[in-house]
JSON list of C-alpha atoms in Angstrom, two decimals:
[
{"chain": "A", "resi": 20, "resn": "THR", "atom": "CA", "xyz": [148.14, 229.27, 85.26]},
{"chain": "A", "resi": 21, "resn": "SER", "atom": "CA", "xyz": [148.21, 232.74, 83.79]},
{"chain": "A", "resi": 22, "resn": "GLY", "atom": "CA", "xyz": [151.26, 234.97, 83.75]},
{"chain": "A", "resi": 23, "resn": "TYR", "atom": "CA", "xyz": [149.58, 237.13, 86.38]},
{"chain": "A", "resi": 24, "resn": "GLU", "atom": "CA", "xyz": [149.08, 234.10, 88.63]},
{"chain": "A", "resi": 25, "resn": "THR", "atom": "CA", "xyz": [152.78, 233.32, 88.30]},
{"chain": "A", "resi": 26, "resn": "LEU", "atom": "CA", "xyz": [153.80, 236.88, 89.23]},
{"chain": "A", "resi": 27, "resn": "ALA", "atom": "CA", "xyz": [151.31, 236.93, 92.10]},
{"chain": "A", "resi": 28, "resn": "ALA", "atom": "CA", "xyz": [152.67, 233.63, 93.46]},
{"chain": "A", "resi": 29, "resn": "PHE", "atom": "CA", "xyz": [155.99, 235.12, 94.59]},
{"chain": "A", "resi": 30, "resn": "PRO", "atom": "CA", "xyz": [156.29, 235.08, 98.38]},
{"chain": "A", "resi": 31, "resn": "ILE", "atom": "CA", "xyz": [155.54, 238.49, 99.82]},
{"chain": "A", "resi": 32, "resn": "GLY", "atom": "CA", "xyz": [156.09, 238.38, 103.59]},
{"chain": "A", "resi": 33, "resn": "VAL", "atom": "CA", "xyz": [156.72, 241.31, 105.86]},
{"chain": "A", "resi": 34, "resn": "GLY", "atom": "CA", "xyz": [158.92, 243.88, 104.15]},
{"chain": "A", "resi": 35, "resn": "ARG", "atom": "CA", "xyz": [159.38, 241.59, 101.16]},
{"chain": "A", "resi": 36, "resn": "SER", "atom": "CA", "xyz": [157.92, 241.81, 97.70]},
{"chain": "A", "resi": 37, "resn": "PRO", "atom": "CA", "xyz": [158.54, 240.03, 94.43]},
{"chain": "A", "resi": 38, "resn": "PRO", "atom": "CA", "xyz": [161.86, 241.20, 92.97]},
{"chain": "A", "resi": 39, "resn": "PHE", "atom": "CA", "xyz": [160.95, 244.47, 91.30]},
{"chain": "A", "resi": 40, "resn": "ASN", "atom": "CA", "xyz": [162.65, 247.80, 90.95]},
{"chain": "A", "resi": 41, "resn": "GLU", "atom": "CA", "xyz": [160.91, 250.25, 93.29]},
{"chain": "A", "resi": 42, "resn": "GLU", "atom": "CA", "xyz": [162.12, 253.08, 91.06]},
{"chain": "A", "resi": 43, "resn": "ILE", "atom": "CA", "xyz": [159.90, 251.80, 88.23]},
{"chain": "A", "resi": 44, "resn": "LEU", "atom": "CA", "xyz": [156.89, 251.98, 90.53]},
{"chain": "A", "resi": 45, "resn": "HIS", "atom": "CA", "xyz": [157.90, 255.40, 91.80]},
{"chain": "A", "resi": 46, "resn": "ARG", "atom": "CA", "xyz": [158.26, 256.76, 88.24]},
{"chain": "A", "resi": 47, "resn": "ASN", "atom": "CA", "xyz": [154.76, 255.47, 87.50]},
{"chain": "A", "resi": 48, "resn": "GLY", "atom": "CA", "xyz": [153.38, 257.09, 90.65]},
{"chain": "A", "resi": 49, "resn": "ILE", "atom": "CA", "xyz": [152.25, 253.95, 92.43]},
{"chain": "A", "resi": 50, "resn": "PRO", "atom": "CA", "xyz": [153.40, 252.58, 95.78]},
{"chain": "A", "resi": 51, "resn": "SER", "atom": "CA", "xyz": [154.49, 248.95, 95.81]},
{"chain": "A", "resi": 52, "resn": "LEU", "atom": "CA", "xyz": [151.57, 247.88, 98.02]},
{"chain": "A", "resi": 53, "resn": "GLN", "atom": "CA", "xyz": [149.08, 249.21, 95.49]},
{"chain": "A", "resi": 54, "resn": "TYR", "atom": "CA", "xyz": [150.87, 247.29, 92.73]},
{"chain": "A", "resi": 55, "resn": "LEU", "atom": "CA", "xyz": [150.89, 244.13, 94.84]},
{"chain": "A", "resi": 56, "resn": "LEU", "atom": "CA", "xyz": [147.18, 244.50, 95.62]},
{"chain": "A", "resi": 57, "resn": "MET", "atom": "CA", "xyz": [146.31, 244.83, 91.92]},
{"chain": "A", "resi": 58, "resn": "LEU", "atom": "CA", "xyz": [148.60, 241.90, 91.08]},
{"chain": "A", "resi": 59, "resn": "GLN", "atom": "CA", "xyz": [146.96, 239.69, 93.70]},
{"chain": "A", "resi": 60, "resn": "ILE", "atom": "CA", "xyz": [143.49, 240.52, 92.36]},
{"chain": "A", "resi": 61, "resn": "LYS", "atom": "CA", "xyz": [144.43, 239.88, 88.72]},
{"chain": "A", "resi": 62, "resn": "GLY", "atom": "CA", "xyz": [146.50, 236.82, 89.65]},
{"chain": "A", "resi": 63, "resn": "PHE", "atom": "CA", "xyz": [143.84, 235.19, 91.80]},
{"chain": "A", "resi": 64, "resn": "PRO", "atom": "CA", "xyz": [143.34, 231.67, 90.44]},
{"chain": "A", "resi": 65, "resn": "ASP", "atom": "CA", "xyz": [140.36, 231.10, 88.15]},
{"chain": "A", "resi": 66, "resn": "ARG", "atom": "CA", "xyz": [138.59, 234.45, 88.62]},
{"chain": "A", "resi": 67, "resn": "ASP", "atom": "CA", "xyz": [139.06, 238.19, 88.18]},
{"chain": "A", "resi": 68, "resn": "TRP", "atom": "CA", "xyz": [138.23, 239.26, 91.75]},
{"chain": "A", "resi": 69, "resn": "ALA", "atom": "CA", "xyz": [139.11, 238.46, 95.35]},
{"chain": "A", "resi": 70, "resn": "THR", "atom": "CA", "xyz": [137.59, 239.10, 98.76]},
{"chain": "A", "resi": 71, "resn": "VAL", "atom": "CA", "xyz": [139.20, 241.34, 101.37]},
{"chain": "A", "resi": 72, "resn": "CYS", "atom": "CA", "xyz": [139.99, 238.27, 103.51]},
{"chain": "A", "resi": 73, "resn": "GLU", "atom": "CA", "xyz": [141.64, 236.49, 100.58]},
{"chain": "A", "resi": 74, "resn": "LEU", "atom": "CA", "xyz": [143.70, 239.57, 99.76]},
{"chain": "A", "resi": 75, "resn": "ALA", "atom": "CA", "xyz": [144.75, 239.98, 103.40]},
{"chain": "A", "resi": 76, "resn": "GLU", "atom": "CA", "xyz": [145.91, 236.36, 103.42]},
{"chain": "A", "resi": 77, "resn": "ARG", "atom": "CA", "xyz": [147.80, 236.64, 100.13]},
{"chain": "A", "resi": 78, "resn": "LEU", "atom": "CA", "xyz": [149.42, 239.95, 101.14]},
{"chain": "A", "resi": 79, "resn": "GLN", "atom": "CA", "xyz": [150.11, 238.61, 104.63]},
{"chain": "A", "resi": 80, "resn": "ALA", "atom": "CA", "xyz": [148.55, 241.73, 106.10]},
{"chain": "A", "resi": 81, "resn": "LYS", "atom": "CA", "xyz": [145.87, 242.58, 108.64]},
{"chain": "A", "resi": 82, "resn": "HIS", "atom": "CA", "xyz": [142.29, 242.84, 107.42]},
{"chain": "A", "resi": 83, "resn": "HIS", "atom": "CA", "xyz": [141.89, 246.51, 108.41]},
{"chain": "A", "resi": 84, "resn": "GLY", "atom": "CA", "xyz": [145.15, 247.43, 106.65]},
{"chain": "A", "resi": 85, "resn": "VAL", "atom": "CA", "xyz": [143.96, 245.80, 103.44]},
{"chain": "A", "resi": 86, "resn": "VAL", "atom": "CA", "xyz": [140.60, 247.60, 103.72]},
{"chain": "A", "resi": 87, "resn": "ALA", "atom": "CA", "xyz": [142.51, 250.92, 103.95]},
{"chain": "A", "resi": 88, "resn": "LEU", "atom": "CA", "xyz": [144.70, 249.94, 100.98]},
{"chain": "A", "resi": 89, "resn": "ILE", "atom": "CA", "xyz": [141.63, 249.05, 98.92]},
{"chain": "A", "resi": 90, "resn": "SER", "atom": "CA", "xyz": [140.06, 252.40, 99.85]},
{"chain": "A", "resi": 91, "resn": "ARG", "atom": "CA", "xyz": [143.17, 254.28, 98.67]},
{"chain": "A", "resi": 92, "resn": "CYS", "atom": "CA", "xyz": [143.16, 252.34, 95.41]},
{"chain": "A", "resi": 93, "resn": "GLU", "atom": "CA", "xyz": [139.43, 252.95, 94.99]},
{"chain": "A", "resi": 94, "resn": "GLU", "atom": "CA", "xyz": [139.96, 256.72, 95.42]},
{"chain": "A", "resi": 95, "resn": "ILE", "atom": "CA", "xyz": [142.32, 256.77, 92.43]},
{"chain": "A", "resi": 96, "resn": "ASP", "atom": "CA", "xyz": [140.13, 254.47, 90.32]},
{"chain": "A", "resi": 97, "resn": "LEU", "atom": "CA", "xyz": [142.33, 251.37, 90.34]},
{"chain": "A", "resi": 98, "resn": "VAL", "atom": "CA", "xyz": [139.89, 248.98, 92.04]},
{"chain": "A", "resi": 99, "resn": "LYS", "atom": "CA", "xyz": [136.21, 248.80, 92.87]},
{"chain": "A", "resi": 100, "resn": "ARG", "atom": "CA", "xyz": [134.19, 246.89, 95.45]},
{"chain": "A", "resi": 101, "resn": "CYS", "atom": "CA", "xyz": [131.10, 245.03, 94.30]},
{"chain": "A", "resi": 102, "resn": "VAL", "atom": "CA", "xyz": [128.55, 243.05, 96.27]},
{"chain": "A", "resi": 103, "resn": "SER", "atom": "CA", "xyz": [128.62, 239.45, 95.11]},
{"chain": "A", "resi": 104, "resn": "ARG", "atom": "CA", "xyz": [125.70, 238.31, 92.98]},
{"chain": "A", "resi": 105, "resn": "ASN", "atom": "CA", "xyz": [125.90, 234.87, 94.62]},
{"chain": "A", "resi": 106, "resn": "ASP", "atom": "CA", "xyz": [126.25, 235.94, 98.26]},
{"chain": "A", "resi": 107, "resn": "LYS", "atom": "CA", "xyz": [125.09, 239.43, 99.22]},
{"chain": "A", "resi": 108, "resn": "ARG", "atom": "CA", "xyz": [127.27, 239.28, 102.37]},
{"chain": "A", "resi": 109, "resn": "ARG", "atom": "CA", "xyz": [130.46, 238.98, 100.31]},
{"chain": "A", "resi": 110, "resn": "VAL", "atom": "CA", "xyz": [132.29, 241.93, 98.76]},
{"chain": "A", "resi": 111, "resn": "GLU", "atom": "CA", "xyz": [134.36, 241.24, 95.66]},
{"chain": "A", "resi": 112, "resn": "VAL", "atom": "CA", "xyz": [137.31, 243.51, 94.90]},
{"chain": "A", "resi": 113, "resn": "LYS", "atom": "CA", "xyz": [137.91, 243.94, 91.16]},
{"chain": "A", "resi": 114, "resn": "LEU", "atom": "CA", "xyz": [140.25, 245.99, 89.00]},
{"chain": "A", "resi": 115, "resn": "THR", "atom": "CA", "xyz": [138.77, 248.95, 87.15]},
{"chain": "A", "resi": 116, "resn": "GLU", "atom": "CA", "xyz": [139.64, 249.56, 83.50]},
{"chain": "A", "resi": 117, "resn": "ASN", "atom": "CA", "xyz": [142.30, 252.06, 84.66]},
{"chain": "A", "resi": 118, "resn": "GLY", "atom": "CA", "xyz": [143.65, 249.49, 87.12]},
{"chain": "A", "resi": 119, "resn": "GLU", "atom": "CA", "xyz": [143.82, 246.85, 84.38]},
{"chain": "A", "resi": 120, "resn": "LYS", "atom": "CA", "xyz": [145.77, 249.18, 82.08]},
{"chain": "A", "resi": 121, "resn": "LEU", "atom": "CA", "xyz": [148.23, 250.29, 84.76]},
{"chain": "A", "resi": 122, "resn": "LEU", "atom": "CA", "xyz": [148.76, 246.74, 86.01]},
{"chain": "A", "resi": 123, "resn": "GLU", "atom": "CA", "xyz": [149.43, 245.48, 82.49]},
{"chain": "A", "resi": 124, "resn": "GLN", "atom": "CA", "xyz": [152.03, 248.19, 81.95]},
{"chain": "A", "resi": 125, "resn": "LEU", "atom": "CA", "xyz": [153.74, 247.57, 85.31]},
{"chain": "A", "resi": 126, "resn": "ALA", "atom": "CA", "xyz": [153.53, 243.77, 85.08]},
{"chain": "A", "resi": 127, "resn": "ASN", "atom": "CA", "xyz": [155.23, 243.83, 81.68]},
{"chain": "A", "resi": 128, "resn": "LEU", "atom": "CA", "xyz": [158.04, 245.92, 83.17]},
{"chain": "A", "resi": 129, "resn": "HIS", "atom": "CA", "xyz": [158.14, 243.53, 86.14]},
{"chain": "A", "resi": 130, "resn": "ARG", "atom": "CA", "xyz": [158.31, 240.53, 83.83]},
{"chain": "A", "resi": 131, "resn": "SER", "atom": "CA", "xyz": [161.17, 242.08, 81.88]},
{"chain": "A", "resi": 132, "resn": "GLU", "atom": "CA", "xyz": [163.07, 242.60, 85.10]},
{"chain": "A", "resi": 133, "resn": "LEU", "atom": "CA", "xyz": [162.49, 238.99, 86.14]},
{"chain": "A", "resi": 134, "resn": "VAL", "atom": "CA", "xyz": [163.89, 237.65, 82.87]},
{"chain": "A", "resi": 135, "resn": "SER", "atom": "CA", "xyz": [167.35, 238.42, 84.22]},
{"chain": "A", "resi": 136, "resn": "LEU", "atom": "CA", "xyz": [166.55, 236.14, 87.18]},
{"chain": "A", "resi": 137, "resn": "LYS", "atom": "CA", "xyz": [165.10, 233.31, 85.09]},
{"chain": "A", "resi": 138, "resn": "ASP", "atom": "CA", "xyz": [167.56, 230.73, 86.40]},
{"chain": "A", "resi": 139, "resn": "GLU", "atom": "CA", "xyz": [166.25, 231.35, 89.92]},
{"chain": "A", "resi": 140, "resn": "PHE", "atom": "CA", "xyz": [162.53, 231.89, 89.25]},
{"chain": "A", "resi": 141, "resn": "MET", "atom": "CA", "xyz": [159.86, 230.77, 86.81]},
{"chain": "A", "resi": 142, "resn": "VAL", "atom": "CA", "xyz": [159.16, 233.75, 84.56]},
{"chain": "A", "resi": 143, "resn": "PRO", "atom": "CA", "xyz": [155.79, 233.86, 82.75]},
{"chain": "A", "resi": 144, "resn": "VAL", "atom": "CA", "xyz": [156.10, 233.44, 79.00]},
{"chain": "A", "resi": 145, "resn": "GLN", "atom": "CA", "xyz": [153.31, 235.93, 78.42]},
{"chain": "A", "resi": 146, "resn": "LEU", "atom": "CA", "xyz": [150.81, 237.83, 80.53]},
{"chain": "A", "resi": 147, "resn": "THR", "atom": "CA", "xyz": [147.41, 236.38, 79.87]},
{"chain": "A", "resi": 148, "resn": "SER", "atom": "CA", "xyz": [144.50, 236.07, 82.19]},
{"chain": "A", "resi": 149, "resn": "ARG", "atom": "CA", "xyz": [141.71, 233.59, 82.47]},
{"chain": "A", "resi": 150, "resn": "ARG", "atom": "CA", "xyz": [138.30, 235.02, 83.09]},
{"chain": "A", "resi": 151, "resn": "ALA", "atom": "CA", "xyz": [135.75, 233.28, 85.21]},
{"chain": "A", "resi": 152, "resn": "SER", "atom": "CA", "xyz": [132.43, 232.80, 83.47]}
]
């Protein structure tokens, strides 16, 4: 698994997110839900996109709430929706170049914070991603 998959695998639940300092997100101008959305996309196993339904399941949120979250992230150029080449009925949500850069910066800060909790959690050695072909 990639480092992003490891970070994305933390249980989220209602009102719960992976251990991460909200102040870091605030200083970087991004709400925690937007960070979690980007992390779930990047950390989706074996590909660099996810469907709205998959994201709703992973974020443990309602479909319409995730659609609204995706729209907010799309407005600030963090994610984009693309019609699948394999199934025209499916929409794939992907990170934009800006989303990739911001996520990398935040995930590295997140990883650093988790190092102090390494006895309780598995901390990724490095943040690498696998790209689907």
